[in-house]
């Protein structure tokens, strides 16, 4: 089956620093990748849709200057949390859709990244 | 904002029990509904994609039904096993956007 990797799996950083999270599709090309955030005991909240070669589409309420997304190739999307603060501490998870979001196919998820900002 | 609700939030059953839980979603502009299983420390993995009203899908002891007119889907597990312990997520996909809205999930714990 399709595999999506995510790196790092966990990260602890100081307030004010930036953190980059990578999402890679290992055995397929993904024109579209999605970035989610999960708060404790809550659902996966879509942050943005990342399209290869174009700007990401951010959901309402998500600061695009705070959460920088780059989808430079068909197998890699990155999420950079800039000037992280404790309230950014969360679980971030990506998914990839080989069909660009408009198919009945399931999304393939990475294992997620636990970010803790001190 | 699309409202996708799952119930119950958590469920504890004994090995061998059968169980079911619900995902409710808007009944308009339906495109697809996905069920995912998310085990601790692993990636969510797809169980079923439901697209047509009245769909019934089955994979081993797990099955799912879909009612798009009233906006709900049921997931059934027959003879639960400890390895079924996981969080089960549903994701609603409407016709107006190429993205999914997830429910909060139902966390199932099966005791041996």
Coordinates of N, CA and C in Angstrom, one line a residue:
Chain A
X1 N 0.8 -1.2 0.0 CA 0.0 0.0 0.0 C 0.8 1.2 0.0
X2 N 0.2 2.4 -0.2 CA 0.9 3.6 -0.3 C 1.4 4.0 1.1
X3 N 2.6 4.5 1.2 CA 3.2 4.9 2.4 C 3.6 6.4 2.5
X4 N 3.2 7.0 3.6 CA 3.6 8.4 3.8 C 4.4 8.5 5.0
X5 N 5.6 9.1 4.9 CA 6.4 9.3 6.1 C 6.3 10.7 6.6
X6 N 6.6 10.9 7.8 CA 6.6 12.3 8.4 C 7.8 12.4 9.3
X7 N 8.5 13.5 9.2 CA 9.7 13.7 10.1 C 9.8 15.1 10.6
X8 N 10.1 15.3 11.8 CA 10.4 14.3 12.8 C 9.1 13.8 13.4
X9 N 9.1 12.7 14.2 CA 8.0 12.2 14.9 C 7.6 13.0 16.1
X10 N 8.6 13.6 16.7 CA 8.4 14.4 17.8 C 9.5 15.5 17.9
X11 N 9.2 16.6 18.4 CA 10.2 17.7 18.5 C 9.8 18.6 19.7
X12 N 10.8 19.0 20.4 CA 10.7 19.9 21.5 C 11.5 21.1 21.2
X13 N 11.0 22.3 21.2 CA 11.8 23.5 20.9 C 11.5 24.6 21.9
X14 N 12.3 25.6 21.8 CA 12.1 26.8 22.7 C 11.2 27.8 22.0
X15 N 10.5 28.5 22.8 CA 9.6 29.6 22.3 C 10.4 30.6 21.4
X16 N 9.8 30.9 20.3 CA 10.5 31.8 19.4 C 11.3 31.2 18.2
X17 N 11.5 29.9 18.3 CA 12.2 29.2 17.3 C 11.3 28.7 16.2
X18 N 11.8 28.3 15.1 CA 11.0 27.8 14.0 C 11.2 26.3 13.9
X19 N 10.2 25.6 13.5 CA 10.3 24.1 13.4 C 9.7 23.7 12.0
X20 N 10.5 22.9 11.3 CA 10.0 22.4 10.0 C 9.7 20.9 10.1
X21 N 8.5 20.6 9.6 CA 8.0 19.2 9.5 C 7.9 18.8 8.1
X22 N 8.4 17.6 7.8 CA 8.4 17.1 6.4 C 7.4 16.0 6.3
X23 N 6.7 16.0 5.1 CA 5.8 14.9 4.8 C 6.2 14.4 3.4
X24 N 6.4 13.1 3.3 CA 6.9 12.5 2.1 C 6.0 11.3 1.7
X25 N 5.6 11.3 0.4 CA 5.0 10.1 -0.1 C 6.1 9.2 -0.7
X26 N 6.2 8.0 -0.2 CA 7.4 7.2 -0.5 C 7.3 6.4 -1.8
X27 N 6.1 6.0 -2.2 CA 6.0 5.1 -3.3 C 4.9 5.6 -4.3
X28 N 4.5 6.8 -4.2 CA 3.6 7.4 -5.2 C 3.7 8.9 -5.2
X29 N 3.2 9.5 -6.3 CA 3.3 10.9 -6.4 C 2.0 11.5 -5.9
X30 N 2.1 12.6 -5.2 CA 0.9 13.2 -4.6 C 0.8 14.7 -5.0
X31 N -0.1 15.0 -5.9 CA -0.3 16.4 -6.3 C -0.9 17.2 -5.2
X32 N -1.6 16.6 -4.3 CA -2.2 17.3 -3.2 C -1.8 16.6 -1.8
X33 N -1.4 17.4 -0.9 CA -1.2 16.9 0.5 C -2.0 17.8 1.4
X34 N -2.4 17.3 2.5 CA -3.2 18.0 3.5 C -2.4 18.0 4.8
X35 N -2.5 19.2 5.5 CA -2.0 19.3 6.8 C -3.1 19.5 7.8
X36 N -3.0 18.6 8.9 CA -4.0 18.7 9.9 C -3.3 18.9 11.3
X37 N -4.2 19.4 12.2 CA -3.7 19.6 13.5 C -4.8 19.0 14.4
X38 N -4.3 18.3 15.5 CA -5.2 17.7 16.4 C -5.0 18.2 17.8
X39 N -6.0 18.7 18.4 CA -6.0 19.1 19.8 C -6.4 17.9 20.6
X40 N -6.0 17.9 21.9 CA -6.4 16.7 22.7 C -7.9 16.4 22.7
X41 N -8.2 15.2 22.5 CA -9.6 14.7 22.5 C -10.4 15.3 21.4
X42 N -9.8 15.9 20.4 CA -10.6 16.5 19.4 C -10.3 15.9 18.0
X43 N -11.0 16.3 17.0 CA -10.8 15.8 15.7 C -9.6 16.3 15.0
X44 N -9.3 15.7 13.9 CA -8.3 16.3 13.0 C -8.9 17.6 12.3
X45 N -8.2 18.7 12.6 CA -8.7 19.9 12.0 C -7.8 20.3 10.8
X46 N -8.4 20.4 9.7 CA -7.6 20.7 8.5 C -7.1 22.2 8.6
X47 N -5.8 22.3 8.4 CA -5.1 23.6 8.4 C -5.0 24.1 7.0
X48 N -4.5 23.3 6.1 CA -4.3 23.8 4.7 C -4.2 22.6 3.7
X49 N -4.5 23.0 2.5 CA -4.3 22.0 1.4 C -3.1 22.5 0.6
X50 N -2.2 21.6 0.4 CA -0.9 21.9 -0.2 C -0.9 21.3 -1.6
X51 N -0.7 22.1 -2.6 CA -0.7 21.7 -4.0 C 0.7 21.9 -4.6
X52 N 1.2 20.8 -5.3 CA 2.5 20.9 -5.8 C 2.6 22.0 -6.8
X53 N 3.6 22.8 -6.6 CA 3.9 23.9 -7.6 C 3.1 25.1 -7.4
X54 N 2.2 25.2 -6.5 CA 1.4 26.4 -6.3 C 1.2 26.7 -4.8
X55 N 0.6 27.8 -4.5 CA 0.5 28.2 -3.1 C -0.5 27.4 -2.4
X56 N -0.3 27.2 -1.1 CA -1.2 26.4 -0.3 C -2.5 27.2 -0.1
X57 N -3.6 26.4 0.1 CA -4.9 27.0 0.4 C -5.1 26.8 1.9
X58 N -5.2 27.9 2.7 CA -5.4 27.8 4.1 C -6.8 27.9 4.5
X59 N -7.1 27.1 5.6 CA -8.5 27.2 6.1 C -8.7 28.5 6.9
X60 N -9.9 28.8 7.0 CA -10.2 30.1 7.8 C -9.7 30.0 9.2
X61 N -9.0 31.0 9.6 CA -8.5 31.1 11.0 C -7.1 30.6 11.1
X62 N -6.5 30.0 10.1 CA -5.1 29.6 10.1 C -4.2 30.6 9.5
X63 N -3.2 31.1 10.3 CA -2.3 32.1 9.8 C -1.3 31.6 8.8
X64 N -1.4 32.0 7.6 CA -0.4 31.5 6.6 C 1.0 32.0 6.9
X65 N 1.2 33.1 7.5 CA 2.5 33.6 7.8 C 3.1 32.8 9.0
X66 N 2.3 32.2 9.8 CA 2.7 31.5 11.0 C 3.0 30.0 10.6
X67 N 2.2 29.5 9.7 CA 2.4 28.1 9.3 C 2.7 28.1 7.8
X68 N 4.0 28.1 7.5 CA 4.4 28.2 6.1 C 4.4 26.8 5.5
X69 N 3.8 26.7 4.3 CA 3.7 25.4 3.6 C 4.4 25.5 2.3
X70 N 5.2 24.5 2.0 CA 5.9 24.4 0.7 C 5.7 23.0 0.1
X71 N 5.3 23.0 -1.1 CA 5.1 21.7 -1.8 C 5.9 21.7 -3.1
X72 N 7.2 21.6 -2.9 CA 8.1 21.8 -4.0 C 8.2 20.7 -5.0
X73 N 7.8 19.5 -4.6 CA 7.9 18.3 -5.5 C 6.7 17.5 -5.3
X74 N 6.5 16.5 -6.1 CA 5.3 15.6 -6.1 C 5.4 14.6 -4.9
X75 N 6.5 14.6 -4.2 CA 6.6 13.7 -3.1 C 6.9 14.3 -1.8
X76 N 7.0 15.6 -1.7 CA 7.4 16.3 -0.5 C 6.6 17.6 -0.3
X77 N 6.1 17.7 0.9 CA 5.5 18.9 1.4 C 6.1 19.2 2.8
X78 N 6.3 20.5 3.1 CA 6.9 20.8 4.4 C 6.0 21.8 5.0
X79 N 5.9 21.7 6.4 CA 5.1 22.7 7.2 C 6.1 23.3 8.1
X80 N 6.3 24.6 8.1 CA 7.2 25.3 9.0 C 6.4 26.1 10.0
X81 N 6.5 25.8 11.3 CA 5.9 26.6 12.3 C 6.9 27.7 12.7
X82 N 6.6 28.9 12.3 CA 7.5 30.0 12.5 C 7.3 30.7 13.9
X83 N 8.4 31.1 14.5 CA 8.3 31.7 15.8 C 7.3 31.0 16.7
X84 N 7.6 29.8 17.0 CA 6.7 28.9 17.7 C 6.5 29.4 19.2
X85 N 5.2 29.3 19.6 CA 4.9 29.6 21.0 C 4.2 28.4 21.7
X86 N 4.1 28.4 23.0 CA 3.5 27.2 23.7 C 2.1 26.8 23.1
X87 N 1.4 27.8 22.7 CA 0.0 27.5 22.2 C 0.1 26.8 20.9
X88 N 1.2 26.7 20.2 CA 1.4 26.0 19.0 C 1.7 24.5 19.3
X89 N 1.9 24.2 20.5 CA 2.1 22.8 20.9 C 0.9 21.9 20.5
X90 N 1.1 20.9 19.7 CA 0.0 20.1 19.2 C 0.5 18.9 18.5
X91 N -0.4 18.1 18.0 CA 0.0 17.0 17.1 C -0.4 17.4 15.7
X92 N 0.6 17.4 14.8 CA 0.4 17.7 13.4 C 0.6 16.5 12.6
X93 N -0.4 16.3 11.6 CA -0.3 15.1 10.8 C -0.7 15.5 9.4
X94 N 0.0 14.9 8.4 CA -0.2 15.2 7.0 C -0.8 14.0 6.3
X95 N -1.4 14.2 5.2 CA -1.9 13.1 4.4 C -1.7 13.5 2.9
X96 N -1.7 12.5 2.1 CA -1.5 12.7 0.7 C -2.6 12.0 -0.1
X97 N -3.0 12.7 -1.1 CA -4.0 12.1 -2.0 C -3.5 12.1 -3.4
X98 N -3.3 10.9 -3.9 CA -2.7 10.7 -5.3 C -3.6 11.4 -6.4
X99 N -4.9 11.5 -6.1 CA -5.8 12.0 -7.1 C -6.1 13.4 -7.0
X100 N -5.4 14.1 -6.1 CA -5.6 15.6 -6.0 C -6.9 16.0 -5.2
X101 N -7.4 15.1 -4.4 CA -8.5 15.5 -3.6 C -9.9 15.3 -4.2
X102 N -10.0 14.9 -5.4 CA -11.2 14.7 -6.0 C -11.4 13.3 -6.6
X103 N -11.4 12.4 -5.6 CA -11.6 11.0 -6.0 C -12.2 10.3 -4.8
X104 N -12.7 9.1 -5.0 CA -13.2 8.3 -3.9 C -12.1 7.6 -3.1
X105 N -10.8 7.8 -3.6 CA -9.7 7.1 -2.9 C -9.5 7.7 -1.5
X106 N -9.0 6.9 -0.7 CA -8.7 7.3 0.7 C -7.5 8.2 0.7
X107 N -7.3 9.0 1.7 CA -6.1 9.7 1.9 C -5.1 8.8 2.6
X108 N -3.9 9.0 2.4 CA -2.8 8.2 3.0 C -2.1 9.1 4.0
X109 N -2.1 8.7 5.3 CA -1.6 9.5 6.3 C -0.2 9.2 6.7
X110 N 0.5 10.2 7.2 CA 1.8 10.0 7.8 C 1.5 9.7 9.3
X111 N 2.5 9.3 10.1 CA 2.3 9.0 11.5 C 2.2 10.1 12.4
X112 N 2.4 11.4 11.9 CA 2.2 12.5 12.8 C 3.5 13.0 13.4
X113 N 3.4 14.2 13.9 CA 4.5 14.9 14.6 C 4.0 15.5 15.9
X114 N 4.6 15.2 17.0 CA 4.2 15.8 18.2 C 5.1 17.0 18.5
X115 N 4.6 18.2 18.5 CA 5.4 19.4 18.7 C 5.1 19.9 20.1
X116 N 6.2 20.1 20.9 CA 6.1 20.7 22.2 C 6.9 22.0 22.2
X117 N 6.3 23.1 22.5 CA 7.1 24.4 22.6 C 7.2 24.8 24.0
X118 N 8.4 25.0 24.5 CA 8.6 25.3 25.9 C 8.6 26.8 26.1
Chain B
X1 N -19.2 25.9 8.1 CA -18.5 24.8 8.8 C -19.4 23.6 8.8
X2 N -18.9 22.5 8.3 CA -19.7 21.3 8.2 C -19.6 20.5 9.6
X3 N -20.8 20.0 10.0 CA -20.9 19.3 11.2 C -20.9 17.8 11.0
X4 N -19.8 17.2 11.4 CA -19.7 15.7 11.4 C -19.5 15.2 12.8
X5 N -20.4 14.4 13.2 CA -20.4 14.0 14.6 C -20.4 12.5 14.7
X6 N -19.6 12.0 15.7 CA -19.5 10.6 15.9 C -19.9 10.3 17.3
X7 N -20.6 9.1 17.5 CA -21.0 8.7 18.8 C -20.9 7.2 18.9
X8 N -20.6 6.7 20.1 CA -20.2 7.4 21.3 C -18.8 7.9 21.1
X9 N -18.3 8.7 22.0 CA -17.0 9.2 22.0 C -16.0 8.1 22.3
X10 N -16.4 7.2 23.3 CA -15.6 6.1 23.6 C -16.4 4.9 24.0
X11 N -15.8 3.7 23.9 CA -16.6 2.5 24.1 C -15.6 1.4 24.7
X12 N -16.1 0.8 25.7 CA -15.3 -0.3 26.3 C -16.1 -1.6 26.2
X13 N -15.6 -2.6 25.6 CA -16.3 -3.8 25.4 C -15.4 -5.0 25.8
X14 N -16.0 -6.1 26.0 CA -15.3 -7.4 26.3 C -15.0 -8.1 25.0
X15 N -13.9 -8.8 25.0 CA -13.6 -9.6 23.8 C -14.8 -10.5 23.5
X16 N -15.1 -10.5 22.2 CA -16.3 -11.4 21.8 C -17.6 -10.6 21.6
X17 N -17.6 -9.4 22.2 CA -18.8 -8.6 22.1 C -18.9 -8.0 20.7
X18 N -20.1 -7.8 20.2 CA -20.3 -7.0 19.0 C -20.6 -5.6 19.3
X19 N -20.2 -4.7 18.5 CA -20.4 -3.3 18.8 C -20.7 -2.5 17.5
X20 N -21.2 -1.3 17.7 CA -21.4 -0.5 16.5 C -21.4 1.0 17.0
X21 N -21.0 1.8 16.1 CA -21.0 3.3 16.3 C -21.4 4.1 15.1
X22 N -21.7 5.3 15.4 CA -22.4 6.1 14.3 C -21.6 7.3 13.9
X23 N -21.7 7.7 12.7 CA -21.2 8.9 12.1 C -22.3 9.7 11.5
X24 N -22.6 10.9 11.9 CA -23.7 11.7 11.2 C -23.0 12.9 10.5
X25 N -23.6 13.2 9.4 CA -23.0 14.3 8.5 C -24.2 15.0 7.8
X26 N -23.9 16.1 7.2 CA -24.9 16.8 6.5 C -25.5 16.0 5.3
X27 N -26.8 16.0 5.1 CA -27.4 15.2 4.1 C -27.4 15.8 2.7
X28 N -26.9 17.0 2.6 CA -26.9 17.7 1.3 C -25.5 17.7 0.8
X29 N -25.4 17.7 -0.6 CA -24.1 17.8 -1.3 C -23.2 16.6 -0.9
X30 N -23.7 15.5 -0.7 CA -22.9 14.3 -0.4 C -22.0 13.9 -1.5
X31 N -20.7 13.6 -1.3 CA -19.8 13.1 -2.3 C -19.3 11.7 -1.9
X32 N -18.8 11.6 -0.7 CA -18.2 10.3 -0.2 C -18.0 10.4 1.3
X33 N -18.0 9.2 1.9 CA -17.7 9.1 3.3 C -16.7 8.0 3.5
X34 N -15.6 8.4 4.3 CA -14.6 7.4 4.5 C -14.6 7.0 6.0
X35 N -14.3 5.8 6.3 CA -14.0 5.3 7.6 C -12.5 5.0 7.7
X36 N -11.9 5.4 8.8 CA -10.5 5.1 9.0 C -10.3 4.5 10.4
X37 N -9.3 3.7 10.5 CA -9.0 3.1 11.8 C -7.6 3.7 12.2
X38 N -7.5 4.2 13.4 CA -6.3 4.8 13.9 C -5.8 4.2 15.2
X39 N -4.8 3.3 15.0 CA -4.2 2.7 16.2 C -3.1 3.6 16.8
X40 N -3.0 3.4 18.1 CA -2.0 4.3 18.8 C -0.6 4.1 18.2
X41 N 0.1 5.2 18.0 CA 1.4 5.3 17.4 C 1.5 4.8 16.0
X42 N 0.4 4.8 15.3 CA 0.4 4.4 13.9 C -0.3 5.5 13.1
X43 N -0.2 5.3 11.7 CA -0.9 6.3 10.9 C -2.4 5.8 10.7
X44 N -3.3 6.7 10.6 CA -4.7 6.3 10.3 C -4.7 5.5 9.0
X45 N -5.5 4.5 8.9 CA -5.6 3.7 7.7 C -7.0 3.5 7.3
X46 N -7.2 3.5 6.0 CA -8.6 3.5 5.5 C -9.2 2.1 5.7
X47 N -10.5 2.1 6.1 CA -11.3 0.9 6.2 C -12.2 0.8 5.0
X48 N -13.0 1.9 4.8 CA -14.0 1.8 3.8 C -14.2 3.2 3.1
X49 N -14.6 3.2 1.9 CA -15.1 4.4 1.3 C -16.5 4.1 0.8
X50 N -17.4 5.0 1.2 CA -18.9 4.8 1.0 C -19.3 5.9 0.0
X51 N -20.0 5.6 -1.0 CA -20.3 6.6 -2.0 C -21.8 6.6 -2.4
X52 N -22.5 5.5 -2.3 CA -23.9 5.5 -2.7 C -24.8 5.2 -1.5
X53 N -26.0 5.9 -1.6 CA -27.0 5.6 -0.5 C -27.3 4.2 -0.5
X54 N -27.3 3.6 0.7 CA -27.6 2.2 0.8 C -26.4 1.3 0.7
X55 N -25.2 1.9 0.5 CA -24.0 1.1 0.4 C -23.8 0.3 1.7
X56 N -23.4 -1.0 1.5 CA -22.9 -1.8 2.6 C -21.6 -2.4 2.2
X57 N -20.6 -2.2 3.1 CA -19.2 -2.7 2.8 C -18.8 -3.6 4.0
X58 N -18.0 -4.6 3.6 CA -17.6 -5.5 4.7 C -16.1 -5.9 4.5
X59 N -15.4 -6.0 5.6 CA -14.0 -6.4 5.5 C -13.8 -7.2 6.8
X60 N -13.9 -8.6 6.6 CA -13.7 -9.5 7.7 C -14.9 -9.3 8.7
X61 N -14.6 -9.0 9.9 CA -15.6 -8.8 11.0 C -16.2 -7.4 11.0
X62 N -15.6 -6.5 10.2 CA -16.1 -5.1 10.2 C -16.9 -4.8 9.0
X63 N -18.0 -4.1 9.2 CA -18.9 -3.7 8.1 C -19.4 -2.3 8.4
X64 N -19.9 -1.7 7.3 CA -20.4 -0.4 7.4 C -21.6 -0.2 6.5
X65 N -22.5 0.7 6.9 CA -23.6 1.0 6.1 C -23.7 2.5 5.9
X66 N -24.5 2.9 4.9 CA -24.6 4.4 4.6 C -26.0 4.7 4.2
X67 N -26.4 5.9 4.8 CA -27.7 6.5 4.5 C -27.5 7.9 4.2
X68 N -27.4 8.3 2.9 CA -27.1 9.7 2.6 C -28.3 10.6 2.7
X69 N -29.5 10.0 2.6 CA -30.7 10.8 2.7 C -30.9 11.4 4.1
X70 N -30.6 10.6 5.1 CA -30.7 11.0 6.5 C -29.4 11.4 7.1
X71 N -28.3 11.2 6.4 CA -27.0 11.7 6.8 C -26.4 10.9 8.0
X72 N -26.3 9.6 7.8 CA -25.6 8.8 8.8 C -25.0 7.5 8.2
X73 N -23.9 7.1 8.9 CA -23.3 5.8 8.6 C -23.0 5.1 9.8
X74 N -23.2 3.8 9.8 CA -22.9 2.9 11.0 C -21.7 2.1 10.6
X75 N -20.8 1.9 11.7 CA -19.7 0.9 11.6 C -20.0 -0.2 12.6
X76 N -20.0 -1.4 12.1 CA -20.2 -2.6 13.0 C -19.0 -3.4 13.1
X77 N -18.7 -3.9 14.3 CA -17.6 -4.9 14.5 C -18.3 -6.1 15.2
X78 N -18.1 -7.2 14.6 CA -18.7 -8.4 15.1 C -17.6 -9.2 15.9
X79 N -17.9 -9.7 17.1 CA -17.0 -10.4 17.8 C -15.7 -9.7 18.0
X80 N -15.7 -8.6 18.7 CA -14.6 -7.7 18.9 C -13.4 -8.5 19.5
X81 N -12.2 -8.1 19.0 CA -11.0 -8.7 19.5 C -10.1 -7.5 20.0
X82 N -9.2 -7.9 21.0 CA -8.3 -6.8 21.5 C -7.6 -6.0 20.4
X83 N -7.2 -6.7 19.3 CA -6.5 -5.9 18.2 C -7.5 -4.9 17.5
X84 N -8.8 -5.0 17.8 CA -9.7 -4.0 17.2 C -9.6 -2.7 18.0
X85 N -8.9 -2.7 19.1 CA -8.8 -1.5 19.9 C -8.1 -0.4 19.1
X86 N -8.8 0.7 18.9 CA -8.3 1.9 18.1 C -9.3 3.0 18.1
X87 N -9.0 4.1 17.5 CA -9.9 5.2 17.3 C -10.4 5.1 15.9
X88 N -11.7 5.1 15.7 CA -12.3 5.0 14.4 C -12.9 6.3 14.0
X89 N -12.4 6.8 12.9 CA -12.7 8.1 12.4 C -13.6 8.0 11.1
X90 N -14.5 8.9 11.0 CA -15.2 9.0 9.8 C -14.9 10.4 9.2
X91 N -14.9 10.5 7.9 CA -14.5 11.7 7.2 C -15.6 11.9 6.0
X92 N -16.2 13.1 6.1 CA -17.2 13.4 5.1 C -16.6 14.3 4.1
X93 N -17.0 14.0 2.8 CA -16.5 14.7 1.7 C -17.7 15.2 0.9
X94 N -17.8 16.5 0.8 CA -19.0 17.0 0.1 C -18.6 17.5 -1.4
X95 N -19.6 17.9 -2.1 CA -19.3 18.1 -3.5 C -18.8 19.5 -3.8
X96 N -18.7 20.3 -2.7 CA -18.2 21.7 -2.9 C -16.8 22.0 -2.7
X97 N -16.0 21.0 -2.3 CA -14.6 21.2 -2.0 C -13.9 19.9 -2.0
X98 N -12.6 19.9 -2.5 CA -11.8 18.7 -2.5 C -11.1 18.4 -1.3
X99 N -11.8 18.3 -0.2 CA -11.2 18.1 1.1 C -12.3 17.4 2.0
X100 N -11.8 16.8 3.1 CA -12.7 16.1 4.0 C -12.8 16.7 5.3
X101 N -14.0 16.6 5.9 CA -14.2 17.0 7.3 C -14.3 15.8 8.2
X102 N -13.5 15.7 9.2 CA -13.4 14.6 10.1 C -14.3 14.8 11.3
X103 N -14.9 13.6 11.8 CA -15.5 13.6 13.1 C -14.5 13.5 14.2
X104 N -14.9 13.6 15.4 CA -14.0 13.5 16.5 C -13.5 12.1 16.8
X105 N -14.2 11.1 16.2 CA -13.7 9.7 16.4 C -14.4 9.0 17.5
X106 N -14.5 7.7 17.4 CA -14.9 6.8 18.5 C -13.7 6.0 18.9
X107 N -13.4 6.0 20.2 CA -12.2 5.2 20.7 C -12.8 3.9 21.3
X108 N -12.4 2.8 20.7 CA -12.8 1.5 21.1 C -11.7 0.8 21.9
X109 N -12.1 0.3 23.0 CA -11.2 -0.5 23.8 C -11.8 -1.9 24.0
X110 N -11.1 -2.9 23.6 CA -11.6 -4.3 23.7 C -10.8 -5.0 24.8
X111 N -11.4 -5.4 25.9 CA -10.7 -6.0 27.0 C -10.7 -7.5 26.8
X112 N -9.5 -8.2 27.0 CA -9.5 -9.6 26.8 C -10.3 -10.4 27.8

